[in-house]
Amino acid sequence: MQNILELKNIGYSYHSLHGETKALDNISFGVREGEFIAIVGPSGCGKSTLLSIIAGLLEPEEGTIAVNNPDGSLHYPKIGYMLQKDHLFEWRSVYRNVILGLELNHCMTKECLETVERLLTDYGLDKFRDKRPSELSGGMKQRAALIRTLALEPQLLLLDEPFSALDYQTRLFVSEDICRLIRAAGKTMIIITHDLSEAISLADRIIVLSGRPAIVKREVTVNLTLADDSPLAARNAPEFQGYFNMLWEELTHEH
Ligand code: ADP
Ligand code: MG
């Protein structure tokens, strides 16, 4: 399958009164339609910066992002962004939180509101629609944040450590759950995580970044033999430990 996005030699530095911080250096990789890409790398290496560039929130200083839609059109994919914190507003009910993006973008159409209803039901949040965010568990809050993101029908989802605020057990289930829904919806996803096991279990391909300034140290295509489709299946796959060791080596041996 061809790449829908092609990052070519992306470079970026932050400039301040105290000087220059080079965050990204010569980053190139492609993103295929429907693909799940995980980006791993040491803390502070430039992962969030890279995601902001892909989201169009930051202009790359060097390099380009080429668009290559299968139908030949040149529009940039519609982006959905999910951050570490769920950013739900306590003064709004769960329902009014999940429709916030639709409200802000003047997209309160019948279709979009139906999508929200379906997602609320699928995610078991239907009965909690009139609650406040603080009355939900961490996993439910994250699901509400995902519904808000999916309501705008993005083609490319960018997730910046979306599960790191959850406790370990919740995280296993929520990450699996959320990624399954994103796959079922046929979306393309780029997820940043510092959890190597999460990267291996969720991604089709893992991009390993070096310490700052980040370069692409390695791209790893993940192929797992899955016994079933439980959240733990990937972690029990025979190939799992081999990938883990390979990634660990890459991350702990900086050249
Ligand atoms: P990561 O997400 O991998 O932890 P970031 O992309 O957030 O890393 O940041 C990469 C580097 O750029 C870090 O050293 C950080 O301190 C620096 N940085 C991030 N944002 C800014 C900013 N707005 N101004 C100056 N430096 C920044
Ligand atoms: Mg970050």
mmCIF file of C-alpha atoms and ligand atoms in Angstrom:
data_model
loop_
_atom_site.group_PDB
_atom_site.id
_atom_site.type_symbol
_atom_site.label_atom_id
_atom_site.label_comp_id
_atom_site.label_asym_id
_atom_site.label_seq_id
_atom_site.Cartn_x
_atom_site.Cartn_y
_atom_site.Cartn_z
ATOM 1 C CA MET A 1 0.000 0.000 0.000
ATOM 2 C CA GLN A 2 1.251 3.468 -0.754
ATOM 3 C CA ASN A 3 2.054 6.163 1.764
ATOM 4 C CA ILE A 4 -0.644 8.763 2.357
ATOM 5 C CA LEU A 5 1.896 10.988 4.088
ATOM 6 C CA GLU A 6 5.595 11.133 3.476
ATOM 7 C CA LEU A 7 7.833 12.978 5.929
ATOM 8 C CA LYS A 8 11.019 14.049 4.200
ATOM 9 C CA ASN A 9 14.068 15.278 6.094
ATOM 10 C CA ILE A 10 12.117 17.074 8.798
ATOM 11 C CA GLY A 11 14.216 19.271 11.067
ATOM 12 C CA TYR A 12 13.097 21.570 13.877
ATOM 13 C CA SER A 13 14.749 23.763 16.511
ATOM 14 C CA TYR A 14 13.260 25.816 19.323
ATOM 15 C CA HIS A 15 14.708 29.296 19.551
ATOM 16 C CA SER A 16 14.759 31.300 22.753
ATOM 17 C CA LEU A 17 16.748 34.079 24.378
ATOM 18 C CA HIS A 18 19.023 31.419 25.826
ATOM 19 C CA GLY A 19 19.823 29.939 22.440
ATOM 20 C CA GLU A 20 18.726 27.162 20.192
ATOM 21 C CA THR A 21 17.437 23.681 21.077
ATOM 22 C CA LYS A 22 17.547 21.358 18.133
ATOM 23 C CA ALA A 23 14.727 18.870 18.602
ATOM 24 C CA LEU A 24 14.457 17.017 15.291
ATOM 25 C CA ASP A 25 17.071 16.234 12.689
ATOM 26 C CA ASN A 26 16.475 14.752 9.260
ATOM 27 C CA ILE A 27 13.377 12.717 10.133
ATOM 28 C CA SER A 28 11.962 10.762 7.212
ATOM 29 C CA PHE A 29 9.291 8.094 7.152
ATOM 30 C CA GLY A 30 6.048 7.285 5.391
ATOM 31 C CA VAL A 31 2.579 6.674 6.804
ATOM 32 C CA ARG A 32 0.320 4.195 5.021
ATOM 33 C CA GLU A 33 -3.448 4.379 5.078
ATOM 34 C CA GLY A 34 -4.917 2.364 7.947
ATOM 35 C CA GLU A 35 -1.518 1.796 9.481
ATOM 36 C CA PHE A 36 -0.800 2.045 13.229
ATOM 37 C CA ILE A 37 2.574 3.596 13.891
ATOM 38 C CA ALA A 38 4.126 3.874 17.341
ATOM 39 C CA ILE A 39 6.866 6.375 18.020
ATOM 40 C CA VAL A 40 9.202 5.578 20.899
ATOM 41 C CA GLY A 41 12.255 7.444 22.107
ATOM 42 C CA PRO A 42 13.867 8.849 25.243
ATOM 43 C CA SER A 43 12.041 11.485 27.246
ATOM 44 C CA GLY A 44 12.605 14.976 25.826
ATOM 45 C CA CYS A 45 13.925 13.715 22.482
ATOM 46 C CA GLY A 46 11.336 15.509 20.344
ATOM 47 C CA LYS A 47 8.389 13.112 20.038
ATOM 48 C CA SER A 48 5.684 15.664 20.871
ATOM 49 C CA THR A 49 7.384 18.179 18.605
ATOM 50 C CA LEU A 50 7.229 15.690 15.746
ATOM 51 C CA LEU A 51 3.546 15.025 16.381
ATOM 52 C CA SER A 52 2.812 18.761 16.446
ATOM 53 C CA ILE A 53 4.507 19.087 13.068
ATOM 54 C CA ILE A 54 2.466 16.221 11.619
ATOM 55 C CA ALA A 55 -0.664 17.852 13.092
ATOM 56 C CA GLY A 56 0.234 21.098 11.369
ATOM 57 C CA LEU A 57 0.510 22.954 14.691
ATOM 58 C CA LEU A 58 4.193 23.655 14.068
ATOM 59 C CA GLU A 59 5.792 24.498 10.753
ATOM 60 C CA PRO A 60 8.853 22.319 10.036
ATOM 61 C CA GLU A 61 12.049 24.360 9.813
ATOM 62 C CA GLU A 62 13.581 21.958 7.354
ATOM 63 C CA GLY A 63 12.031 19.331 5.143
ATOM 64 C CA THR A 64 8.515 18.717 3.911
ATOM 65 C CA ILE A 65 5.492 16.530 4.429
ATOM 66 C CA ALA A 66 4.154 15.288 1.113
ATOM 67 C CA VAL A 67 0.510 14.271 0.797
ATOM 68 C CA ASN A 68 -0.286 11.330 -1.406
ATOM 69 C CA ASN A 69 -3.966 10.466 -1.283
ATOM 70 C CA PRO A 70 -5.021 7.288 -3.123
ATOM 71 C CA ASP A 71 -7.529 9.313 -5.160
ATOM 72 C CA GLY A 72 -4.869 11.785 -6.236
ATOM 73 C CA SER A 73 -6.372 14.657 -4.244
ATOM 74 C CA LEU A 74 -3.995 16.918 -2.376
ATOM 75 C CA HIS A 75 -5.908 17.678 0.812
ATOM 76 C CA TYR A 76 -4.100 16.990 4.056
ATOM 77 C CA PRO A 77 -5.764 14.217 6.085
ATOM 78 C CA LYS A 78 -8.213 15.445 8.697
ATOM 79 C CA ILE A 79 -6.429 15.163 12.009
ATOM 80 C CA GLY A 80 -7.718 14.083 15.401
ATOM 81 C CA TYR A 81 -5.404 14.832 18.304
ATOM 82 C CA MET A 82 -5.502 13.150 21.702
ATOM 83 C CA LEU A 83 -3.248 14.159 24.516
ATOM 84 C CA GLN A 84 -1.974 12.638 27.716
ATOM 85 C CA LYS A 85 -4.561 14.441 29.778
ATOM 86 C CA ASP A 86 -8.130 13.885 28.747
ATOM 87 C CA HIS A 87 -8.933 17.632 28.929
ATOM 88 C CA LEU A 88 -12.549 17.097 29.816
ATOM 89 C CA PHE A 89 -14.270 20.133 31.278
ATOM 90 C CA GLU A 90 -15.706 19.572 34.720
ATOM 91 C CA TRP A 91 -18.393 22.202 34.263
ATOM 92 C CA ARG A 92 -19.860 20.277 31.343
ATOM 93 C CA SER A 93 -21.650 16.947 31.505
ATOM 94 C CA VAL A 94 -20.054 13.940 29.802
ATOM 95 C CA TYR A 95 -22.398 14.390 26.861
ATOM 96 C CA ARG A 96 -21.656 18.080 26.493
ATOM 97 C CA ASN A 97 -17.949 17.235 26.626
ATOM 98 C CA VAL A 98 -18.121 14.678 23.836
ATOM 99 C CA ILE A 99 -20.006 17.050 21.533
ATOM 100 C CA LEU A 100 -17.666 19.959 22.279
ATOM 101 C CA GLY A 101 -15.584 19.460 19.127
ATOM 102 C CA LEU A 102 -18.745 19.346 17.028
ATOM 103 C CA GLU A 103 -19.978 22.530 18.659
ATOM 104 C CA LEU A 104 -16.719 24.383 18.147
ATOM 105 C CA ASN A 105 -16.489 23.287 14.521
ATOM 106 C CA HIS A 106 -20.167 23.977 13.799
ATOM 107 C CA CYS A 107 -20.682 20.320 12.893
ATOM 108 C CA MET A 108 -23.774 19.504 14.945
ATOM 109 C CA THR A 109 -25.288 17.570 12.049
ATOM 110 C CA LYS A 110 -27.659 14.647 12.403
ATOM 111 C CA GLU A 111 -24.953 12.232 11.157
ATOM 112 C CA CYS A 112 -22.326 13.463 13.594
ATOM 113 C CA LEU A 113 -24.710 13.353 16.542
ATOM 114 C CA GLU A 114 -25.705 9.804 15.547
ATOM 115 C CA THR A 115 -22.041 8.825 15.489
ATOM 116 C CA VAL A 116 -21.705 10.221 19.010
ATOM 117 C CA GLU A 117 -24.739 8.220 20.163
ATOM 118 C CA ARG A 118 -23.351 5.020 18.677
ATOM 119 C CA LEU A 119 -19.944 5.573 20.266
ATOM 120 C CA LEU A 120 -21.492 6.391 23.652
ATOM 121 C CA THR A 121 -23.364 3.092 23.513
ATOM 122 C CA ASP A 122 -20.389 1.081 22.204
ATOM 123 C CA TYR A 123 -18.212 2.472 24.944
ATOM 124 C CA GLY A 124 -20.693 1.915 27.727
ATOM 125 C CA LEU A 125 -20.893 5.623 28.462
ATOM 126 C CA ASP A 126 -24.508 6.051 27.496
ATOM 127 C CA LYS A 127 -25.733 5.797 31.077
ATOM 128 C CA PHE A 128 -23.117 8.304 32.230
ATOM 129 C CA ARG A 129 -23.975 11.028 29.769
ATOM 130 C CA ASP A 130 -25.343 13.382 32.432
ATOM 131 C CA LYS A 131 -22.495 12.797 34.895
ATOM 132 C CA ARG A 132 -19.560 15.118 35.413
ATOM 133 C CA PRO A 133 -16.071 13.942 34.321
ATOM 134 C CA SER A 134 -14.938 13.582 37.961
ATOM 135 C CA GLU A 135 -17.606 10.909 38.448
ATOM 136 C CA LEU A 136 -15.994 8.676 35.786
ATOM 137 C CA SER A 137 -13.082 6.246 36.136
ATOM 138 C CA GLY A 138 -9.811 7.052 34.346
ATOM 139 C CA GLY A 139 -10.624 4.600 31.577
ATOM 140 C CA MET A 140 -14.069 6.042 31.035
ATOM 141 C CA LYS A 141 -12.697 9.568 30.852
ATOM 142 C CA GLN A 142 -10.246 8.448 28.198
ATOM 143 C CA ARG A 143 -13.067 6.836 26.247
ATOM 144 C CA ALA A 144 -15.069 10.047 26.459
ATOM 145 C CA ALA A 145 -12.057 11.949 25.127
ATOM 146 C CA LEU A 146 -11.782 9.467 22.260
ATOM 147 C CA ILE A 147 -15.455 9.860 21.383
ATOM 148 C CA ARG A 148 -14.965 13.616 21.280
ATOM 149 C CA THR A 149 -12.032 13.101 18.898
ATOM 150 C CA LEU A 150 -13.773 10.531 16.677
ATOM 151 C CA ALA A 151 -16.960 12.610 16.453
ATOM 152 C CA LEU A 152 -15.180 14.916 14.010
ATOM 153 C CA GLU A 153 -14.433 11.941 11.748
ATOM 154 C CA PRO A 154 -10.689 12.385 11.527
ATOM 155 C CA GLN A 155 -8.732 10.257 9.040
ATOM 156 C CA LEU A 156 -5.480 10.370 10.956
ATOM 157 C CA LEU A 157 -5.405 10.088 14.735
ATOM 158 C CA LEU A 158 -2.423 11.449 16.604
ATOM 159 C CA LEU A 159 -2.151 10.198 20.167
ATOM 160 C CA ASP A 160 0.477 11.649 22.484
ATOM 161 C CA GLU A 161 0.949 9.220 25.385
ATOM 162 C CA PRO A 162 -2.826 8.976 25.747
ATOM 163 C CA PHE A 163 -2.876 6.241 28.360
ATOM 164 C CA SER A 164 -0.069 7.298 30.654
ATOM 165 C CA ALA A 165 -2.387 8.729 33.302
ATOM 166 C CA LEU A 166 -4.105 5.353 33.771
ATOM 167 C CA ASP A 167 -3.099 2.666 36.229
ATOM 168 C CA TYR A 168 -1.422 -0.360 34.681
ATOM 169 C CA GLN A 169 -4.368 -2.735 34.564
ATOM 170 C CA THR A 170 -6.815 -0.143 33.264
ATOM 171 C CA ARG A 171 -4.233 0.896 30.729
ATOM 172 C CA LEU A 172 -3.939 -2.625 29.292
ATOM 173 C CA PHE A 173 -7.648 -2.817 28.677
ATOM 174 C CA VAL A 174 -8.290 0.774 27.654
ATOM 175 C CA SER A 175 -5.401 0.906 25.188
ATOM 176 C CA GLU A 176 -6.498 -2.338 23.582
ATOM 177 C CA ASP A 177 -10.108 -1.266 23.570
ATOM 178 C CA ILE A 178 -9.474 2.142 22.086
ATOM 179 C CA CYS A 179 -7.108 0.858 19.436
ATOM 180 C CA ARG A 180 -9.556 -1.830 18.405
ATOM 181 C CA LEU A 181 -12.214 0.815 17.858
ATOM 182 C CA ILE A 182 -9.835 3.010 15.892
ATOM 183 C CA ARG A 183 -8.923 0.030 13.707
ATOM 184 C CA ALA A 184 -12.558 -0.931 13.220
ATOM 185 C CA ALA A 185 -13.208 2.634 12.084
ATOM 186 C CA GLY A 186 -10.443 2.216 9.481
ATOM 187 C CA LYS A 187 -8.431 5.161 10.769
ATOM 188 C CA THR A 188 -4.716 5.676 10.485
ATOM 189 C CA MET A 189 -2.981 6.217 13.817
ATOM 190 C CA ILE A 190 0.305 7.541 15.100
ATOM 191 C CA ILE A 191 0.794 6.985 18.812
ATOM 192 C CA ILE A 192 3.604 8.184 21.024
ATOM 193 C CA THR A 193 4.341 5.963 23.971
ATOM 194 C CA HIS A 194 7.223 5.389 26.336
ATOM 195 C CA ASP A 195 5.875 1.904 27.030
ATOM 196 C CA LEU A 196 7.671 -0.529 24.730
ATOM 197 C CA SER A 197 5.193 -3.332 25.415
ATOM 198 C CA GLU A 198 2.350 -1.035 24.463
ATOM 199 C CA ALA A 199 4.123 -0.086 21.238
ATOM 200 C CA ILE A 200 4.674 -3.738 20.286
ATOM 201 C CA SER A 201 1.153 -4.815 21.136
ATOM 202 C CA LEU A 202 -0.590 -1.932 19.347
ATOM 203 C CA ALA A 203 1.509 -0.958 16.352
ATOM 204 C CA ASP A 204 2.129 -2.337 12.876
ATOM 205 C CA ARG A 205 5.376 -0.429 12.757
ATOM 206 C CA ILE A 206 7.530 1.203 15.416
ATOM 207 C CA ILE A 207 9.733 4.222 14.760
ATOM 208 C CA VAL A 208 12.581 4.419 17.247
ATOM 209 C CA LEU A 209 13.964 7.901 17.788
ATOM 210 C CA SER A 210 17.361 8.724 19.256
ATOM 211 C CA GLY A 211 18.019 11.196 22.050
ATOM 212 C CA ARG A 212 17.753 14.897 21.168
ATOM 213 C CA PRO A 213 18.047 15.975 18.459
ATOM 214 C CA ALA A 214 15.920 13.040 17.416
ATOM 215 C CA ILE A 215 16.862 11.086 14.336
ATOM 216 C CA VAL A 216 15.155 7.881 13.223
ATOM 217 C CA LYS A 217 17.371 5.178 14.661
ATOM 218 C CA ARG A 218 15.347 2.299 13.415
ATOM 219 C CA GLU A 219 12.016 1.283 11.945
ATOM 220 C CA VAL A 220 10.635 -2.022 13.143
ATOM 221 C CA THR A 221 7.738 -3.790 11.428
ATOM 222 C CA VAL A 222 5.794 -5.829 13.973
ATOM 223 C CA ASN A 223 4.444 -9.248 13.046
ATOM 224 C CA LEU A 224 2.943 -11.216 15.903
ATOM 225 C CA THR A 225 1.338 -14.631 15.954
ATOM 226 C CA LEU A 226 -1.806 -14.047 17.986
ATOM 227 C CA ALA A 227 -3.570 -16.857 19.807
ATOM 228 C CA ASP A 228 -6.770 -14.847 20.327
ATOM 229 C CA ASP A 229 -7.806 -11.231 20.397
ATOM 230 C CA SER A 230 -7.595 -10.575 24.115
ATOM 231 C CA PRO A 231 -5.651 -7.550 25.369
ATOM 232 C CA LEU A 232 -2.924 -9.876 26.563
ATOM 233 C CA ALA A 233 -2.621 -11.942 23.386
ATOM 234 C CA ALA A 234 -0.002 -9.714 21.789
ATOM 235 C CA ARG A 235 2.079 -9.744 24.949
ATOM 236 C CA ASN A 236 1.992 -13.531 24.991
ATOM 237 C CA ALA A 237 2.935 -13.876 21.319
ATOM 238 C CA PRO A 238 6.113 -15.922 20.758
ATOM 239 C CA GLU A 239 7.795 -12.997 18.940
ATOM 240 C CA PHE A 240 7.030 -10.441 21.650
ATOM 241 C CA GLN A 241 10.154 -10.813 23.784
ATOM 242 C CA GLY A 242 12.401 -10.605 20.740
ATOM 243 C CA TYR A 243 10.905 -7.265 19.724
ATOM 244 C CA PHE A 244 11.101 -6.021 23.285
ATOM 245 C CA ASN A 245 14.790 -6.870 23.560
ATOM 246 C CA MET A 246 15.547 -5.288 20.195
ATOM 247 C CA LEU A 247 13.808 -2.023 21.147
ATOM 248 C CA TRP A 248 15.367 -1.990 24.585
ATOM 249 C CA GLU A 249 18.808 -2.358 23.003
ATOM 250 C CA GLU A 250 18.121 0.507 20.613
ATOM 251 C CA LEU A 251 16.933 2.802 23.378
ATOM 252 C CA THR A 252 19.640 2.041 25.903
ATOM 253 C CA HIS A 253 22.579 2.100 23.488
ATOM 254 C CA GLU A 254 22.952 5.675 22.338
ATOM 255 C CA HIS A 255 25.816 6.103 19.911
HETATM 256 P P1 ADP B 1 9.260 14.521 24.051
HETATM 257 O O1 ADP B 1 7.834 14.631 23.671
HETATM 258 O O2 ADP B 1 10.015 13.484 23.285
HETATM 259 O O3 ADP B 1 9.437 14.304 25.518
HETATM 260 P P2 ADP B 1 9.372 17.310 23.191
HETATM 261 O O4 ADP B 1 9.086 17.238 21.724
HETATM 262 O O5 ADP B 1 8.277 17.747 24.065
HETATM 263 O O6 ADP B 1 9.982 15.909 23.681
HETATM 264 O O7 ADP B 1 10.591 18.296 23.406
HETATM 265 C C1 ADP B 1 11.847 18.109 22.757
HETATM 266 C C2 ADP B 1 12.835 19.114 23.294
HETATM 267 O O8 ADP B 1 12.451 20.432 22.944
HETATM 268 C C3 ADP B 1 12.955 19.092 24.805
HETATM 269 O O9 ADP B 1 14.306 19.239 25.140
HETATM 270 C C4 ADP B 1 12.138 20.278 25.262
HETATM 271 O O10 ADP B 1 12.679 20.820 26.446
HETATM 272 C C5 ADP B 1 12.300 21.233 24.097
HETATM 273 N N1 ADP B 1 11.081 22.033 23.938
HETATM 274 C C6 ADP B 1 9.824 21.569 23.807
HETATM 275 N N2 ADP B 1 8.939 22.578 23.655
HETATM 276 C C7 ADP B 1 9.677 23.720 23.707
HETATM 277 C C8 ADP B 1 9.358 25.116 23.610
HETATM 278 N N3 ADP B 1 8.101 25.525 23.408
HETATM 279 N N4 ADP B 1 10.390 26.001 23.704
HETATM 280 C C9 ADP B 1 11.638 25.595 23.891
HETATM 281 N N5 ADP B 1 12.018 24.307 23.978
HETATM 282 C C10 ADP B 1 11.050 23.374 23.891
HETATM 283 MG MG MG B 2 6.081 14.514 24.811
#
